[in-house]
């Protein structure tokens, strides 16, 4: 049985214990759960386990390679004895202590570990809040075990035991446990670890044994109320941003630092350290625990019900994937990882009020269309591909005050999607998409002059000409004309969108311009794959970029044509963007 399947079997136990803790909290009048936070934490656990299918190479693969090449002592009989298993577990817990400590004392490791600390609640769902990038560097700390000759199988099992043990310590409902607290990681000890109180900061790293903290001077006993979260709050339910936020902050500080030495130090100094010149030019407020506010965007009962239903569907999809992941080719695993990540992103976005419920369904249909195409599930693909564009049209109509040009563009796109699924209908499909792009060009002309950015026009036409030159020798007489017309129109659409963004200069117009660029990219991949050179994972790349393009445009294009003429000069007190 694989580690992924063990997690699947443990999932009902985790959820059952979460339900029991929730019920106990309600009965005691001390509910430690919020639906949005719990969904976000468990979603991050789902994303972590799904991505682990691809990142396992860094942890288990490298470990196995080092073990096979340089292990100092090969004695499987010893390590699989009762004493050997116990010693391996203690050995692993010691290595984990130092990895965990590095996760708080070095910025590059904190960037991965921060995910686990971002929740401002402390309950059993917090235990499932795990990083998706920890395996990229975390394997370094376990190499002493490989060097000592601990077999990979034993390493994998004790790693799972250490991880599963830590689930139960994430609760506020278990008090101090006397002698147990002195030897083992307990709820009291671990509450301290999650707190941002000055006295508690960066303490109690032990996974199973708290003895390591007592030995190495990092132990603090719980003696004041804990305040949970991080000192730089995430303030988001986005699971992708949760994993990326600290890496992005470090990258910006690295870019802005004038000294090459500081550019390197940024990554390895303690979290919060910044070069003096960067801190002076880009100051950040000092942390004040008294001013901490809980991130809690409101949700209506209808939205809460929708979010919970979507969460259950995504959980079921994750469980199904994890149970079968070891039998899937790597490319198919990557496609399903991307689809699940898109679904989890949309769930966080709707809970935060960034997108609406129909947009969630649109993102999910697009993700399923892409994944089913990439994995050869033809019947499902034939359902989800047209469904995605039907949902896009429904979203535009439901939003109100829509432009018929936008609706026409989406209807023609839907027609193109259907035609391209039928044998021998490539030219009609191309014509349908040509009509869609002409509608988009007319739509984007409503609030900006023709091709306002000459460099963008030249760049787009140049890219189209280069692509046509690559394809020319592979095209028949009819296709030479059809592809030339299509390449010209898509280039003009991109140029118009970029020029419009240069005039309006708001996030919505930039989003539309990005969508137009993704359209060019999608069509370029499709053309190269179909006429010139078969590309790996071509269906995935074509559809992923196509749906990103459509969603960016649909989400960001302005609602009412009558407002277009005033877009570049908003009225006093009006928002800079009318994007939804």
XYZ file of C-alpha atoms in Angstrom:
580
model
C 0.000 0.000 0.000
C 1.367 3.411 -0.976
C 1.666 6.410 1.388
C -1.066 8.146 -0.636
C -3.446 5.244 -0.034
C -2.657 5.262 3.699
C -3.628 8.957 3.770
C -6.863 8.099 1.942
C -7.710 5.471 4.562
C -6.841 7.916 7.357
C -9.022 10.676 5.889
C -12.351 9.453 7.350
C -10.642 9.204 10.754
C -9.334 12.772 10.447
C -12.742 14.096 9.415
C -14.503 12.128 12.132
C -12.218 13.528 14.823
C -12.695 17.038 13.417
C -16.466 16.546 13.677
C -16.124 15.318 17.277
C -13.914 18.289 18.224
C -16.426 20.657 16.609
C -19.295 19.069 18.536
C -17.379 19.235 21.832
C -16.568 22.904 21.222
C -20.194 23.754 20.524
C -21.338 21.844 23.612
C -18.809 23.683 25.785
C -19.631 27.061 24.265
C -16.100 27.323 22.948
C -16.282 26.710 19.201
C -12.793 26.928 17.676
C -13.968 26.426 14.074
C -14.926 28.739 11.229
C -16.170 27.139 8.011
C -14.022 29.240 5.679
C -10.831 28.724 7.681
C -11.407 24.976 8.110
C -12.112 24.529 4.382
C -8.983 26.499 3.560
C -6.816 24.449 5.923
C -8.101 21.096 4.663
C -7.818 22.343 1.055
C -4.142 23.065 1.651
C -3.762 19.544 3.003
C -5.427 18.162 -0.114
C -3.155 20.233 -2.352
C -0.107 19.086 -0.352
C -0.958 15.397 -0.698
C -1.855 15.654 -4.380
C 1.351 17.558 -5.214
C 3.360 15.055 -3.146
C 2.689 12.502 -5.887
C 5.000 14.590 -8.091
C 7.455 15.878 -5.439
C 8.020 12.507 -3.788
C 11.157 12.178 -5.941
C 12.850 14.863 -3.857
C 12.216 13.091 -0.588
C 12.047 9.370 -1.236
C 13.837 9.276 -4.602
C 16.926 11.178 -3.490
C 16.926 9.339 -0.155
C 16.870 5.986 -1.954
C 19.668 7.049 -4.297
C 21.894 8.227 -1.427
C 21.097 5.092 0.585
C 22.054 2.861 -2.342
C 25.261 4.747 -3.113
C 26.857 5.753 0.189
C 25.090 4.034 3.124
C 27.748 3.113 5.693
C 25.928 0.099 7.138
C 23.490 -2.194 5.351
C 21.611 -4.360 7.839
C 17.940 -4.670 6.942
C 17.408 -7.367 9.576
C 18.374 -4.935 12.348
C 16.297 -2.023 11.066
C 13.214 -4.227 10.684
C 13.502 -5.600 14.213
C 11.367 -4.045 16.974
C 14.333 -2.132 18.379
C 15.410 -1.052 14.871
C 11.972 0.354 14.075
C 11.925 2.271 17.374
C 15.446 3.613 16.820
C 14.539 4.662 13.256
C 11.485 6.540 14.557
C 13.563 8.388 17.162
C 16.245 9.079 14.534
C 13.618 10.475 12.169
C 12.113 12.627 14.907
C 15.540 14.130 15.639
C 16.068 14.941 11.947
C 12.547 16.379 11.829
C 13.338 18.606 14.823
C 16.221 20.238 12.940
C 14.204 20.589 9.733
C 11.374 22.152 11.722
C 13.768 24.476 13.492
C 15.330 25.510 10.175
C 11.782 26.220 8.990
C 11.616 28.995 11.595
C 15.201 30.229 11.525
C 16.002 30.389 7.789
C 13.831 32.291 5.312
C 13.985 29.751 2.478
C 12.698 26.996 4.768
C 10.135 29.319 6.371
C 8.773 30.035 2.891
C 7.692 26.390 2.719
C 6.712 25.927 6.371
C 4.710 29.161 6.735
C 1.656 27.465 5.201
C 1.172 25.435 8.367
C 1.106 28.565 10.548
C -1.133 30.887 8.524
C -4.417 29.880 10.146
C -5.565 32.213 12.906
C -7.549 29.328 14.426
C -6.111 26.309 16.199
C -7.990 23.059 15.777
C -7.621 19.645 14.192
C -8.202 21.034 10.697
C -5.055 23.150 11.219
C -3.068 19.913 11.460
C -4.003 19.127 7.852
C -2.771 22.530 6.666
C 0.480 21.429 5.012
C 2.940 22.866 2.512
C 3.231 21.754 -1.111
C 6.880 22.827 -1.463
C 8.512 21.409 1.665
C 9.891 18.370 -0.150
C 11.989 20.535 -2.486
C 14.648 21.138 0.203
C 13.427 19.212 3.236
C 15.075 15.965 2.091
C 18.487 17.405 3.011
C 17.795 16.947 6.729
C 17.092 13.235 6.387
C 20.304 12.301 4.576
C 21.976 11.248 7.882
C 19.421 8.428 8.039
C 20.328 7.290 4.522
C 23.999 7.522 5.427
C 23.386 5.369 8.522
C 21.736 2.718 6.360
C 18.078 3.074 7.383
C 16.252 1.296 4.517
C 13.926 3.439 2.385
C 10.895 1.346 3.388
C 11.608 1.882 7.087
C 12.246 5.581 6.454
C 8.919 5.946 4.646
C 6.942 4.185 7.386
C 8.454 6.106 10.329
C 7.971 9.365 8.391
C 4.269 8.548 8.073
C 4.014 7.629 11.770
C 5.689 10.900 12.798
C 3.319 12.881 10.587
C 0.162 11.100 11.743
C 1.100 11.479 15.429
C 1.138 15.253 15.103
C -2.527 15.418 14.080
C -4.018 15.136 17.568
C -1.871 17.868 19.179
C -3.650 20.613 17.189
C -6.474 21.302 19.627
C -7.389 23.802 22.317
C -9.703 21.361 24.091
C -6.997 19.170 25.683
C -5.389 20.775 28.757
C -1.904 20.236 30.113
C -1.080 16.553 30.619
C 1.483 16.607 33.427
C 4.390 14.189 32.969
C 3.412 13.573 29.317
C 4.109 17.228 28.474
C 7.670 16.852 29.762
C 8.565 14.096 27.306
C 6.276 14.325 24.302
C 4.858 16.884 21.928
C 1.420 17.533 23.379
C -1.460 19.939 22.646
C -0.131 22.371 25.269
C 3.416 22.256 23.903
C 2.287 22.639 20.317
C -0.109 25.488 21.037
C 2.984 27.430 22.101
C 4.635 26.592 18.797
C 1.751 28.057 16.776
C 1.503 31.263 18.797
C 2.858 34.665 17.747
C 3.241 35.877 21.346
C 6.747 37.264 21.885
C 7.481 34.754 24.630
C 6.374 31.816 22.495
C 7.894 32.778 19.160
C 9.934 30.023 17.468
C 9.694 27.448 20.245
C 8.740 23.791 20.768
C 9.748 22.207 17.448
C 9.510 18.525 18.430
C 7.346 16.252 16.293
C 6.794 13.342 18.691
C 9.374 14.042 21.400
C 9.610 17.428 23.112
C 12.860 16.206 24.685
C 14.783 17.665 21.729
C 13.578 21.166 22.632
C 14.652 20.670 26.242
C 18.069 19.430 25.108
C 18.680 22.181 22.533
C 17.218 25.138 24.424
C 14.067 25.806 22.412
C 11.425 24.719 24.952
C 8.888 27.088 26.504
C 5.957 26.030 28.682
C 2.443 27.316 28.000
C 1.621 29.930 30.630
C -0.334 32.678 28.821
C -3.120 32.765 26.242
C -1.903 31.936 22.741
C -2.572 34.190 19.752
C -2.365 32.197 16.521
C -1.305 32.988 12.968
C 1.786 34.650 11.562
C 3.280 38.072 12.165
C 2.689 38.924 8.498
C -0.921 37.722 8.074
C -1.846 36.016 4.811
C -5.364 37.521 4.725
C -6.440 35.228 1.899
C -8.174 31.899 1.291
C -6.136 31.319 -1.890
C -4.230 28.004 -1.436
C -1.828 28.784 -4.284
C -0.922 32.198 -2.862
C -0.620 30.609 0.568
C 2.208 28.470 -0.790
C 3.800 31.269 -2.805
C 3.501 34.431 -0.678
C 6.815 34.227 1.221
C 8.765 33.065 -1.844
C 7.391 36.106 -3.687
C 8.310 38.480 -0.854
C 11.846 37.067 -0.725
C 12.189 37.325 -4.502
C 11.154 41.005 -4.399
C 13.621 41.815 -1.615
C 16.329 39.914 -3.493
C 15.579 41.930 -6.651
C 15.578 45.263 -4.841
C 18.754 44.643 -2.802
C 21.727 46.571 -4.164
C 24.408 44.301 -2.711
C 24.980 40.907 -4.293
C 25.773 39.519 -0.848
C 22.421 40.799 0.427
C 20.655 39.233 -2.552
C 21.952 35.891 -1.257
C 21.450 36.608 2.452
C 17.761 37.341 1.909
C 17.133 33.641 1.378
C 19.083 32.255 4.332
C 18.793 34.860 7.082
C 15.999 34.488 9.673
C 12.457 35.275 8.516
C 11.784 39.006 8.650
C 15.389 39.996 7.984
C 15.708 42.547 5.166
C 18.702 44.412 3.728
C 18.945 47.917 5.187
C 18.553 49.621 1.813
C 15.457 47.541 0.973
C 13.864 48.174 4.372
C 14.468 51.911 3.951
C 12.945 52.100 0.459
C 10.105 49.623 1.071
C 9.255 49.847 4.790
C 6.861 47.467 6.498
C 4.973 48.219 9.727
C 6.268 46.691 12.945
C 4.284 43.793 14.352
C 1.847 44.693 17.117
C -0.086 41.795 18.614
C -2.718 44.192 19.963
C -3.613 45.258 16.419
C -3.994 41.758 14.967
C -7.353 41.311 13.268
C -8.916 38.022 12.273
C -9.374 37.584 8.525
C -13.024 36.664 8.083
C -14.782 37.831 4.885
C -18.535 37.388 5.358
C -20.415 34.596 3.606
C -24.158 34.349 3.121
C -25.800 31.041 4.113
C -26.295 30.298 0.403
C -22.616 30.894 -0.345
C -21.546 28.874 2.695
C -23.671 25.944 1.513
C -22.292 26.210 -2.003
C -18.696 26.375 -0.713
C -19.218 23.338 1.526
C -20.714 21.336 -1.360
C -17.820 22.267 -3.636
C -15.372 21.339 -0.893
C -16.919 17.868 -0.571
C -16.721 17.333 -4.342
C -13.074 18.414 -4.440
C -12.305 16.203 -1.452
C -13.877 13.246 -3.255
C -11.848 14.050 -6.377
C -8.632 14.281 -4.363
C -9.317 10.967 -2.619
C -10.041 9.258 -5.948
C -6.834 10.657 -7.430
C -4.650 9.699 -4.449
C -5.974 6.152 -4.392
C -5.031 5.649 -8.060
C -2.033 8.001 -8.342
C 0.671 5.329 -8.245
C -0.840 3.658 -11.318
C -1.051 6.841 -13.387
C 1.662 8.054 -15.790
C 3.423 11.193 -14.589
C 1.832 13.355 -17.306
C -1.679 12.291 -16.295
C -0.897 12.933 -12.616
C 0.294 16.426 -13.539
C -2.933 17.085 -15.470
C -5.125 16.056 -12.541
C -2.968 18.001 -10.088
C -3.534 21.126 -12.186
C -7.293 20.477 -12.357
C -7.602 19.975 -8.604
C -5.441 23.036 -7.937
C -7.713 25.124 -10.172
C -10.774 23.862 -8.311
C -9.239 24.597 -4.907
C -8.188 28.065 -6.069
C -11.734 28.844 -7.229
C -13.165 27.598 -3.918
C -10.904 29.969 -1.974
C -11.710 32.816 -4.358
C -15.481 32.455 -3.983
C -15.244 32.330 -0.166
C -13.213 35.523 -0.332
C -15.703 37.258 -2.623
C -13.267 37.547 -5.531
C -15.428 35.554 -7.953
C -19.029 34.374 -8.053
C -20.551 30.915 -7.853
C -21.070 30.611 -11.619
C -17.421 31.478 -12.148
C -16.445 28.634 -9.820
C -18.446 26.237 -11.984
C -16.832 27.735 -15.092
C -13.323 27.222 -13.703
C -14.137 23.656 -12.662
C -15.675 22.765 -16.045
C -12.645 24.246 -17.811
C -10.279 22.310 -15.534
C -12.169 19.063 -16.111
C -12.274 19.662 -19.863
C -8.505 20.153 -19.878
C -7.746 17.165 -17.664
C -10.084 14.750 -19.457
C -8.640 15.767 -22.829
C -5.073 15.303 -21.571
C -5.834 11.895 -20.076
C -7.807 10.502 -23.016
C -11.245 10.466 -21.349
C -13.023 11.338 -24.595
C -16.646 10.937 -23.483
C -16.151 13.175 -20.436
C -14.203 15.692 -22.515
C -17.092 15.966 -24.988
C -19.344 16.963 -22.082
C -17.062 19.364 -20.218
C -15.679 21.245 -23.225
C -18.993 22.747 -24.417
C -20.229 22.980 -20.796
C -17.400 25.372 -19.927
C -18.437 27.876 -22.600
C -22.130 27.478 -21.781
C -21.269 28.448 -18.196
C -19.226 31.406 -19.458
C -22.245 32.640 -21.445
C -24.536 32.057 -18.446
C -22.183 34.048 -16.214
C -22.190 37.008 -18.599
C -25.972 36.958 -18.940
C -26.512 36.563 -15.200
C -24.146 39.411 -14.403
C -26.454 41.853 -16.191
C -25.825 44.917 -18.364
C -23.776 42.740 -20.712
C -22.489 43.551 -24.182
C -23.941 41.512 -27.022
C -20.495 41.564 -28.642
C -19.136 39.624 -25.671
C -22.019 37.156 -25.812
C -21.502 36.740 -29.563
C -17.774 36.111 -29.050
C -18.546 33.385 -26.531
C -21.262 31.818 -28.714
C -18.855 31.667 -31.651
C -16.208 30.201 -29.309
C -18.707 27.553 -28.216
C -19.401 26.777 -31.870
C -15.678 26.501 -32.546
C -15.236 24.177 -29.554
C -17.958 21.845 -30.795
C -16.785 21.872 -34.407
C -13.168 21.128 -33.503
C -14.316 18.008 -31.651
C -15.915 16.677 -34.860
C -13.844 14.907 -37.531
C -13.232 16.921 -40.699
C -14.532 20.187 -39.231
C -11.243 22.011 -38.665
C -11.878 24.763 -41.221
C -15.446 25.498 -40.012
C -14.106 25.512 -36.440
C -11.382 27.944 -37.470
C -13.969 30.202 -39.105
C -16.113 30.151 -35.961
C -13.142 31.196 -33.808
C -12.244 33.837 -36.413
C -15.711 35.341 -35.920
C -15.239 35.166 -32.127
C -11.972 37.130 -32.318
C -13.544 39.742 -34.613
C -16.261 40.227 -31.994
C -13.592 40.598 -29.317
C -11.759 43.192 -31.417
C -14.966 45.194 -31.887
C -15.699 44.925 -28.154
C -12.249 46.157 -27.181
C -12.510 49.065 -29.620
C -15.489 50.512 -27.748
C -13.400 52.237 -25.062
C -10.004 52.716 -26.720
C -8.626 53.919 -30.064
C -7.436 51.487 -32.675
C -4.104 49.878 -31.731
C -3.104 52.528 -29.200
C 0.289 50.888 -28.649
C 2.325 50.745 -31.851
C 5.061 48.563 -30.271
C 2.386 46.062 -29.217
C 0.951 46.041 -32.739
C 4.359 45.441 -34.290
C 5.230 42.742 -31.750
C 1.928 40.902 -32.225
C 2.148 41.039 -36.030
C 5.787 39.968 -35.858
C 4.934 36.976 -33.683
C 2.093 36.002 -36.018
C 4.352 36.330 -39.080
C 7.032 34.184 -37.427
C 4.498 31.519 -36.546
C 3.091 31.544 -40.072
C 6.586 31.179 -41.506
C 7.183 28.105 -39.331
C 3.901 26.559 -40.458
C 3.921 27.601 -44.130
C 5.676 24.538 -45.567
C 3.301 22.210 -43.720
C 0.054 23.765 -44.986
C -2.021 22.942 -48.054
C -3.348 25.702 -50.371
C -6.643 26.199 -48.526
C -5.011 26.116 -45.095
C -2.386 28.640 -46.182
C -5.163 31.203 -46.682
C -7.232 30.194 -43.651
C -4.298 30.130 -41.234
C -2.952 33.440 -42.581
C -6.317 35.145 -41.971
C -6.622 33.607 -38.527
C -3.066 34.540 -37.504
C -3.665 38.136 -38.614
C -6.944 38.453 -36.697
C -5.628 36.928 -33.450
C -2.573 39.207 -33.632
C -4.824 42.253 -34.137
C -6.951 41.188 -31.189
C -3.897 40.924 -28.935
C -2.565 44.276 -30.170
C -5.924 45.963 -29.572
C -6.191 44.494 -26.066
C -2.654 45.556 -25.116
C -3.158 49.029 -26.567
C -6.415 49.340 -24.668
C -4.646 48.400 -21.433
C -2.027 51.068 -22.134
C -4.827 53.660 -22.370
C -7.062 52.576 -19.470
C -4.298 51.403 -17.124
C -6.336 49.410 -14.615
C -6.233 45.797 -13.454
C -9.274 44.804 -15.477
C -7.865 46.018 -18.797
C -4.512 44.372 -18.031
C -6.381 41.127 -17.294
C -8.114 41.321 -20.682
C -4.777 41.989 -22.398
C -3.249 38.977 -20.646
C -6.199 36.909 -21.860
C -5.572 37.983 -25.448
C -1.902 37.022 -25.150
C -2.909 33.597 -23.788
C -5.190 33.221 -26.827
C -2.185 33.750 -29.099
C -0.181 31.250 -27.091
C -2.929 28.634 -27.186
C -3.407 28.978 -30.946
C 0.340 28.826 -31.540
C 0.660 25.567 -29.579
C -2.331 24.119 -31.420
C -0.929 25.035 -34.836
C 2.594 23.741 -34.150
C 1.246 20.485 -32.715
C -1.233 19.923 -35.558
C 0.838 20.950 -38.566
C 4.552 21.030 -37.719
C 5.722 19.049 -34.703
C 3.818 16.871 -32.189
C 4.362 18.327 -28.716
C 4.281 16.532 -25.346
C 1.088 17.160 -23.355
C -0.147 19.307 -26.242
C -3.843 18.918 -25.427
C -3.226 20.020 -21.865
C -1.216 23.075 -22.921
C -3.685 24.085 -25.656
C -6.770 23.882 -23.488
C -5.197 25.253 -20.300
C -4.041 28.413 -22.087
C -7.337 28.667 -23.999
C -9.444 28.585 -20.841
C -7.149 30.978 -19.007
C -7.664 33.352 -21.940
C -11.448 33.064 -21.954
C -11.801 33.343 -18.179
C -9.515 36.367 -17.947
C -11.513 38.164 -20.629
C -14.949 37.176 -19.319
C -14.073 38.107 -15.738
C -12.385 41.412 -16.533
C -14.209 42.910 -19.506
C -16.472 45.800 -18.590
C -20.144 45.093 -18.198
C -21.973 47.865 -19.969
C -21.081 49.293 -23.378
C -22.637 52.631 -22.431
C -19.938 53.059 -19.799
C -17.092 52.390 -22.227
C -16.710 55.922 -23.492
C -15.987 57.145 -19.980
C -13.653 54.342 -18.998
C -10.444 56.271 -19.435
C -11.683 59.188 -17.313
C -13.706 57.931 -14.324
C -16.057 60.207 -12.461
C -15.042 61.527 -9.045
C -15.658 58.904 -6.378
C -16.061 56.103 -8.931
C -13.827 53.002 -8.697
C -10.891 52.793 -11.078
C -12.162 49.488 -12.445
C -15.659 48.275 -13.145
C -14.477 44.699 -13.202
C -16.577 42.341 -11.161
